[in-house]
Tab-separated table of N, CA, C and O in Angstrom:
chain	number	residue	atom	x	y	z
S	255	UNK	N	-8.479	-5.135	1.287
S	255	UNK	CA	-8.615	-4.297	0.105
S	255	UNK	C	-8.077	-2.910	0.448
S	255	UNK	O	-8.512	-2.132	1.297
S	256	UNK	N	-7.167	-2.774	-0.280
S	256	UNK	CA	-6.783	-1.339	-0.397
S	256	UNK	C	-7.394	0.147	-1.189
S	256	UNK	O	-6.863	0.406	-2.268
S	257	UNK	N	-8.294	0.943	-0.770
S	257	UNK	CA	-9.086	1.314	-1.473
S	257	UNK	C	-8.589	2.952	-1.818
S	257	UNK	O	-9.303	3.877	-2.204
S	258	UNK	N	-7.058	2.954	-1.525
S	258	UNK	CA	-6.539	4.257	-1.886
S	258	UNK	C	-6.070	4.352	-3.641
S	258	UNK	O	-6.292	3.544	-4.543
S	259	UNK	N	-5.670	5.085	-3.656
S	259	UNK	CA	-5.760	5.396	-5.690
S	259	UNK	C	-4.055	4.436	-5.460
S	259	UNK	O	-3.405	4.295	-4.424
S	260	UNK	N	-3.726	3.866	-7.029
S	260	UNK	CA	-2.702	2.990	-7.846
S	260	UNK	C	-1.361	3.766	-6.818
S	260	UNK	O	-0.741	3.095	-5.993
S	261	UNK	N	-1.048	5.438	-7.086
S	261	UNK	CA	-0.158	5.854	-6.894
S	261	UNK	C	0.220	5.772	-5.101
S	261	UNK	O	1.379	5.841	-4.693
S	262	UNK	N	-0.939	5.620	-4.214
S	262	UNK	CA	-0.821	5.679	-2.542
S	262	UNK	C	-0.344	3.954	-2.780
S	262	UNK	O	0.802	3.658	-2.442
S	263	UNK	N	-1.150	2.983	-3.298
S	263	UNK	CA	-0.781	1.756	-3.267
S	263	UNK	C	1.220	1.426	-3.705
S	263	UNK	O	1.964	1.192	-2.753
S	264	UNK	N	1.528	1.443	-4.456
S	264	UNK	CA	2.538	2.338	-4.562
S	264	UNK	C	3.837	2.332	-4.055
S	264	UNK	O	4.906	1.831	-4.403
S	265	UNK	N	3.374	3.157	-2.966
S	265	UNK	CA	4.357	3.755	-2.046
S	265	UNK	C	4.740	2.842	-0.966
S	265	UNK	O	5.908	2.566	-0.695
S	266	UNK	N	3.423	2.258	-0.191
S	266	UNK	CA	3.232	1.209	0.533
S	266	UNK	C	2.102	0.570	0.796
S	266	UNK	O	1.104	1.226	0.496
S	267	UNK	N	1.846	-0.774	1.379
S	267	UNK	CA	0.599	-1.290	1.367
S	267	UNK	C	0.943	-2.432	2.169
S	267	UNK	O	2.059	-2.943	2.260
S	268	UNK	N	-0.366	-2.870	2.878
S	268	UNK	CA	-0.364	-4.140	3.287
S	268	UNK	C	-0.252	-5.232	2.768
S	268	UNK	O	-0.830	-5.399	1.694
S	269	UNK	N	0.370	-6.115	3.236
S	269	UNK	CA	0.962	-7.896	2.903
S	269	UNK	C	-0.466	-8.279	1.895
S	269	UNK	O	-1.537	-7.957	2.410
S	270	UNK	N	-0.528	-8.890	0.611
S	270	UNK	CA	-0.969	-9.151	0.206
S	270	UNK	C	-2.364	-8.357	-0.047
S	270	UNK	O	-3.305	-8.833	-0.682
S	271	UNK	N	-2.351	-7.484	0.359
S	271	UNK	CA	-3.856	-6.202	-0.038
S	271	UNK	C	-4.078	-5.719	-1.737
S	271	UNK	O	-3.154	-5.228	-2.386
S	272	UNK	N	-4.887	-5.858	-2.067
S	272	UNK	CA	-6.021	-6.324	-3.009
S	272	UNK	C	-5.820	-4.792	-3.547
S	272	UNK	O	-6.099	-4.163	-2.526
S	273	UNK	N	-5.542	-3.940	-4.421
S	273	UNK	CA	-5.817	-2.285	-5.036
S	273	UNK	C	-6.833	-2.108	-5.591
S	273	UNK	O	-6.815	-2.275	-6.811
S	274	UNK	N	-7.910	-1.770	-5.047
S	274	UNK	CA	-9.341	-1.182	-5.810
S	274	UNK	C	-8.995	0.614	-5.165
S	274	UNK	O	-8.442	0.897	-4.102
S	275	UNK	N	-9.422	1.384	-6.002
S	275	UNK	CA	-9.067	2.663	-5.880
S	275	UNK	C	-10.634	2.842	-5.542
S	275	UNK	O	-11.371	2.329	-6.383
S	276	UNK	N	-11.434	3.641	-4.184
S	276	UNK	CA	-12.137	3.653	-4.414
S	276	UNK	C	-12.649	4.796	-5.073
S	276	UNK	O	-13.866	4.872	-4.903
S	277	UNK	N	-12.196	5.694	-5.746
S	277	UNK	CA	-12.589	6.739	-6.691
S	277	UNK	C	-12.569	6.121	-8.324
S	277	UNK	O	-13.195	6.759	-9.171
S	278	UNK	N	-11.888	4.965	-8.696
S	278	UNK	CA	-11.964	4.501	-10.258
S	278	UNK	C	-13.526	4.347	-10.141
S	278	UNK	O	-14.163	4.044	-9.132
S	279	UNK	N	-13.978	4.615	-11.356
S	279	UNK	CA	-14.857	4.153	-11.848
S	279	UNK	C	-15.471	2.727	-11.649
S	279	UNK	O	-16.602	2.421	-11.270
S	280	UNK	N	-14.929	2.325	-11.834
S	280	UNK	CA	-15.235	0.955	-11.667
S	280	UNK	C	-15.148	-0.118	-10.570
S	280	UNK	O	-15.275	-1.340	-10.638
S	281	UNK	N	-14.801	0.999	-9.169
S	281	UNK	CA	-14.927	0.289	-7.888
S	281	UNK	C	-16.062	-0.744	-7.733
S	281	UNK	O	-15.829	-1.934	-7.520
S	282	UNK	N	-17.418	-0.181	-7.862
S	282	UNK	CA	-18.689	-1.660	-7.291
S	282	UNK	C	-18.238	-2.554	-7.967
S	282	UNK	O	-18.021	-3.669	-7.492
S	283	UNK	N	-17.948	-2.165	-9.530
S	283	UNK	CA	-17.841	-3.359	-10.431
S	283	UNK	C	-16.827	-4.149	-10.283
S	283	UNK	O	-16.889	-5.123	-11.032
S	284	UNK	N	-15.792	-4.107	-9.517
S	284	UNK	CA	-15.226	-4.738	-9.313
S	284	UNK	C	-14.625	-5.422	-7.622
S	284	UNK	O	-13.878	-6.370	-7.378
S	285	UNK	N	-15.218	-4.619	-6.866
S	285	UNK	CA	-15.826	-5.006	-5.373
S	285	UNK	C	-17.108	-5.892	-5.536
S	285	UNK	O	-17.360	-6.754	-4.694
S	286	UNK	N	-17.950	-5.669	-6.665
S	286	UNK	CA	-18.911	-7.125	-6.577
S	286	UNK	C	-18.692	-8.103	-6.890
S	286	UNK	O	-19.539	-8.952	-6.612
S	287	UNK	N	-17.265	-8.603	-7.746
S	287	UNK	CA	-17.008	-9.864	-8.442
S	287	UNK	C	-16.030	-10.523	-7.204
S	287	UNK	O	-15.274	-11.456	-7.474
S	288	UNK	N	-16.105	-10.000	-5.928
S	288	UNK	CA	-15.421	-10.666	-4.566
S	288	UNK	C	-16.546	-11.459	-4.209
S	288	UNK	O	-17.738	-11.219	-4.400
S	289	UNK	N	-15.896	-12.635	-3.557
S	289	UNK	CA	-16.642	-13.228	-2.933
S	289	UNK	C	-17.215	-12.949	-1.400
S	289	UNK	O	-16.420	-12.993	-0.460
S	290	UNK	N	-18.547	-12.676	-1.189
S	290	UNK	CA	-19.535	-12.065	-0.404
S	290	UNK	C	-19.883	-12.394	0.822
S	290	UNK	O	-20.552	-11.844	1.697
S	291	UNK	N	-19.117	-13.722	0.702
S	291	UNK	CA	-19.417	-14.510	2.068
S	291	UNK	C	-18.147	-14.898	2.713
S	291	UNK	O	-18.208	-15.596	3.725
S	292	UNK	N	-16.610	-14.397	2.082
S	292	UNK	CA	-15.483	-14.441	3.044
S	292	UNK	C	-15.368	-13.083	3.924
S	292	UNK	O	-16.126	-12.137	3.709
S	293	UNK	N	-14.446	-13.051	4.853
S	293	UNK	CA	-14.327	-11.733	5.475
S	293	UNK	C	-13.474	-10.701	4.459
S	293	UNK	O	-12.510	-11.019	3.762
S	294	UNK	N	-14.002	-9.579	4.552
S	294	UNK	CA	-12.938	-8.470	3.675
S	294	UNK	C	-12.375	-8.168	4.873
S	294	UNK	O	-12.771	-8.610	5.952
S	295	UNK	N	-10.971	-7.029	4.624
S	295	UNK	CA	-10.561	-6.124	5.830
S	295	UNK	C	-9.970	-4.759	4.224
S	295	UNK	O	-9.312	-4.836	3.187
S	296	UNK	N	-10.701	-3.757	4.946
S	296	UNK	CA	-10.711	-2.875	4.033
S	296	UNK	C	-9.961	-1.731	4.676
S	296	UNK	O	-10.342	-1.463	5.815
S	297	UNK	N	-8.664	-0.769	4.036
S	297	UNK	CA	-8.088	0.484	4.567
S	297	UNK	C	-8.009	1.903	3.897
S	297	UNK	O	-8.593	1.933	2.813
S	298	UNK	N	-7.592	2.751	4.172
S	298	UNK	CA	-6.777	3.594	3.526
S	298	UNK	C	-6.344	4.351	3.837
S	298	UNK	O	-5.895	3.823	4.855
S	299	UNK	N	-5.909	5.578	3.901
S	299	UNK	CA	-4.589	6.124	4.589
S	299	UNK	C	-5.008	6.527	5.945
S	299	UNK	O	-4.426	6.118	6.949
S	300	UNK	N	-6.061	7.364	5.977
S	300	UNK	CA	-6.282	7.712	7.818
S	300	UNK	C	-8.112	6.852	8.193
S	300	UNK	O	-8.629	6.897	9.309
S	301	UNK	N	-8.865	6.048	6.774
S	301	UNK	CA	-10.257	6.059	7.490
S	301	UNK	C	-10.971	6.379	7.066
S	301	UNK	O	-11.939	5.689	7.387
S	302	UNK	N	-11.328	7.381	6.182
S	302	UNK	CA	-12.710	7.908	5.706
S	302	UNK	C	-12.610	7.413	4.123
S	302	UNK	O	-13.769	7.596	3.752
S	303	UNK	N	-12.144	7.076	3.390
S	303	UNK	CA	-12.316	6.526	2.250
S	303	UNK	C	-12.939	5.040	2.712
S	303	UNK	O	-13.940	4.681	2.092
S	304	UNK	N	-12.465	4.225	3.667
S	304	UNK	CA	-12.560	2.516	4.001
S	304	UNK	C	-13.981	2.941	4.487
S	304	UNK	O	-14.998	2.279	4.283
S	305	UNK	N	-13.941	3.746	4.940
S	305	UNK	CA	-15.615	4.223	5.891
S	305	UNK	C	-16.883	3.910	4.712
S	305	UNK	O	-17.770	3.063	4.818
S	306	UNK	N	-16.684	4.774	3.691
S	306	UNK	CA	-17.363	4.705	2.495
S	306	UNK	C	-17.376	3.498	1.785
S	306	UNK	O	-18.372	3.148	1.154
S	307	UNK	N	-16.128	2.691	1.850
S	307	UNK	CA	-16.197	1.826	0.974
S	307	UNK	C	-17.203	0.676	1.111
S	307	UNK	O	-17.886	0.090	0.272
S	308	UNK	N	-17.007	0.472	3.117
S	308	UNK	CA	-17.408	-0.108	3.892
S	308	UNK	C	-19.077	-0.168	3.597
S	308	UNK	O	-19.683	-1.214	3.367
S	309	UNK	N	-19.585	0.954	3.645
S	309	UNK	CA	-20.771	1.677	3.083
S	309	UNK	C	-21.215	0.497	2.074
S	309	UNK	O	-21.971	-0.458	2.251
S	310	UNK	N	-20.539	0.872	1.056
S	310	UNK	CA	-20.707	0.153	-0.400
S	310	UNK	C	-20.935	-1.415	0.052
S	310	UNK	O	-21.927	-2.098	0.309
S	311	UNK	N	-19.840	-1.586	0.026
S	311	UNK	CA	-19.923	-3.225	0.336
S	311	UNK	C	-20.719	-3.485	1.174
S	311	UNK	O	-20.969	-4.663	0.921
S	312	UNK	N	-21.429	-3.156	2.186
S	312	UNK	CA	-22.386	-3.474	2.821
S	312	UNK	C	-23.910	-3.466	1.991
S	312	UNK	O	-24.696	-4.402	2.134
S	313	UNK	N	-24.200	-2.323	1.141
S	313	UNK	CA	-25.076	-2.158	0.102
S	313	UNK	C	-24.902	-3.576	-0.907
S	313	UNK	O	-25.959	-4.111	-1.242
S	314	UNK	N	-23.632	-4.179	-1.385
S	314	UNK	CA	-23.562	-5.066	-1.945
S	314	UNK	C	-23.995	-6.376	-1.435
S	314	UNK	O	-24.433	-7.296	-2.128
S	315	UNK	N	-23.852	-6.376	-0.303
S	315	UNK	CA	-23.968	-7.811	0.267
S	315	UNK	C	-23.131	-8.405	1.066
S	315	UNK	O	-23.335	-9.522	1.543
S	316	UNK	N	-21.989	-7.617	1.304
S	316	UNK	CA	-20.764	-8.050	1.837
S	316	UNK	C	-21.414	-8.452	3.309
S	316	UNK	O	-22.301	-7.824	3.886
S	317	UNK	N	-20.587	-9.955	3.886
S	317	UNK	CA	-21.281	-9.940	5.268
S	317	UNK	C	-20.540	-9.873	6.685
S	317	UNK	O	-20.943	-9.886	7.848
S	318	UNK	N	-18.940	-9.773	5.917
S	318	UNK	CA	-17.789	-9.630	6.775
S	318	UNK	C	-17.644	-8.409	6.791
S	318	UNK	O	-17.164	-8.346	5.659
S	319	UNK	N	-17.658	-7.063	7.225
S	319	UNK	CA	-16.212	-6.756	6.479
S	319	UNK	C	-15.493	-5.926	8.056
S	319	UNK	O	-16.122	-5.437	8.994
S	320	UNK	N	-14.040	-6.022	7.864
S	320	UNK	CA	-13.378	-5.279	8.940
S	320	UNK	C	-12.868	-4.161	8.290
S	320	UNK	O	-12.313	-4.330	7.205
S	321	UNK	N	-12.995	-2.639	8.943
S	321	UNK	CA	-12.378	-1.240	8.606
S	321	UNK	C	-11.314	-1.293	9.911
S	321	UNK	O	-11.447	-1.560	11.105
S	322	UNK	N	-9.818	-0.766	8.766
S	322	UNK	CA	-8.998	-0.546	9.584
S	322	UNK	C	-9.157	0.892	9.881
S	322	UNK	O	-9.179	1.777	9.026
S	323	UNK	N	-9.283	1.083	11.338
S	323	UNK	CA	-9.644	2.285	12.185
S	323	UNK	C	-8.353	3.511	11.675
S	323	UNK	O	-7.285	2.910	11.793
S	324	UNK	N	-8.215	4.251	11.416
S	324	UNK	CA	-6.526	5.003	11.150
S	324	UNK	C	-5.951	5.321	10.272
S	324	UNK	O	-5.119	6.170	9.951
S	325	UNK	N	-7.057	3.686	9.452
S	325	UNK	CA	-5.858	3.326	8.045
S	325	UNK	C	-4.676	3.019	8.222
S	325	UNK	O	-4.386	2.595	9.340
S	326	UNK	N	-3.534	3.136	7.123
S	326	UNK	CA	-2.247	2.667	7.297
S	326	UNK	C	-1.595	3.220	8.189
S	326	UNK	O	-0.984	2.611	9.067
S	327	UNK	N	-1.677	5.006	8.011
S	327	UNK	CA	-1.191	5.837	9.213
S	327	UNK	C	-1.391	4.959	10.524
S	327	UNK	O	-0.225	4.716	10.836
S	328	UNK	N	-2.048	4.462	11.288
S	328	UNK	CA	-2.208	4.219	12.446
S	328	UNK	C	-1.605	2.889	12.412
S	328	UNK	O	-1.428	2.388	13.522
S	329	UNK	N	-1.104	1.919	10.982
S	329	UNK	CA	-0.888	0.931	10.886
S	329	UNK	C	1.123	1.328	10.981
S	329	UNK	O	1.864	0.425	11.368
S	330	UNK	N	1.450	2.091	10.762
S	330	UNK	CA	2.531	2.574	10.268
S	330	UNK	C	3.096	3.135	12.055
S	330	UNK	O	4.126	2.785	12.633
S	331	UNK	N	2.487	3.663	12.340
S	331	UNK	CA	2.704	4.089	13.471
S	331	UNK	C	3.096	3.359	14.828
S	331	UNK	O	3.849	3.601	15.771
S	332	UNK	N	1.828	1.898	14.303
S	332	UNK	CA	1.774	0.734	15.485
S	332	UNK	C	3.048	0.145	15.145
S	332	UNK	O	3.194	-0.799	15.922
S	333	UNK	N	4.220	0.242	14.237
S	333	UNK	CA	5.411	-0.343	13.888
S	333	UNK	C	4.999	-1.564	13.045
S	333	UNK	O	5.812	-2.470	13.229
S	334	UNK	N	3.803	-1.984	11.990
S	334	UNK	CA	3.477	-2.981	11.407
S	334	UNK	C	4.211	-2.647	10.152
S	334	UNK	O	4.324	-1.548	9.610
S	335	UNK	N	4.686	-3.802	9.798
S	335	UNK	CA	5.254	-3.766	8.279
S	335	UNK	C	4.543	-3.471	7.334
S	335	UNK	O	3.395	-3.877	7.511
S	336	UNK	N	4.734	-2.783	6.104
S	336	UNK	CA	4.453	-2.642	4.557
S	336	UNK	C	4.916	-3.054	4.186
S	336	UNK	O	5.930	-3.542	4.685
S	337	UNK	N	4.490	-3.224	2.782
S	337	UNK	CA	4.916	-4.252	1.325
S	337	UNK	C	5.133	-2.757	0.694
S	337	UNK	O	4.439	-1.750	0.836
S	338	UNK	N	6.418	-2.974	-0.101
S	338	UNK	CA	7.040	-1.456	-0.930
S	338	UNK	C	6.428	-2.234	-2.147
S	338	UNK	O	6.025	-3.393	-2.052
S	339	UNK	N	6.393	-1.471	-3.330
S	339	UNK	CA	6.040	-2.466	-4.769
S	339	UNK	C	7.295	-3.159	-4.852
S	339	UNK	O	6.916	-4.192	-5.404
S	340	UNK	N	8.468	-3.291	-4.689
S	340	UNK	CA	9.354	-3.993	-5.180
S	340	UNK	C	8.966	-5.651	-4.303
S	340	UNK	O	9.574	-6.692	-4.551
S	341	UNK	N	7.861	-5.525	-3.304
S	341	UNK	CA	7.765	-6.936	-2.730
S	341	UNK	C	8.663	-7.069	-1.264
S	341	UNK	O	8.440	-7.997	-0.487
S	342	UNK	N	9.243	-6.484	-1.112
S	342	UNK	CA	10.239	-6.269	0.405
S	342	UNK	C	9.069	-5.651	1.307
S	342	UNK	O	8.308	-4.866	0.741
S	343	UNK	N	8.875	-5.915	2.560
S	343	UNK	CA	8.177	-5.502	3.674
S	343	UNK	C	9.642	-4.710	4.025
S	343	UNK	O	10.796	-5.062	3.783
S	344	UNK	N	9.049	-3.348	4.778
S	344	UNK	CA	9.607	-2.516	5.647
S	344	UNK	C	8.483	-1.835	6.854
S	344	UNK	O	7.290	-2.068	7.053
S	345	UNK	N	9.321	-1.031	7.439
S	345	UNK	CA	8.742	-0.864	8.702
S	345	UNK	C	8.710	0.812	8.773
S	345	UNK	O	8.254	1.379	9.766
């Protein structure tokens, strides 16, 4: 789950990552209609948004979940690919 706002998602994002903004309104409400008992892996740009989110979903019930340490920055850095919106991975 990508929990940075529409416009960071965007720019770049991980292979198949999920856009819940966690500032919309309607983040729980729609972080609770996930299923509770697969693993999540939750990011966002350096860490402290996924930190919080992490938070949440744990309050929900979540019983997996992995925070990427860095966020993308640290994902970007390690030379891991992004998904651009056009669907092309770059580096």
């Amino acid at each position: 789950i990508d929990v940075r706002t529409p416009n960071e998602y965007a720019q770049g994002h991980l292979a198949n990552a999920l856009s819940i903004d966690i500032y919309a309104n309607d983040f729980k409400s729609r972080v609770s209609k996930l299923d509770k008992t697969k693993p999540v892996f939750v990011y966002c740009k350096a860490g402290s948004r996924s930190g919080s989110a992490v938070d949440i979903m744990e309050d929900l019930g979540f019983k997996e979940i992995y925070d990427l340490k860095g966020g993308i920055i640290s994902w970007q850095q390690a030379k891991k690919p992004i998904v651009k919106k056009s669907g092309e991975a770059s580096l």
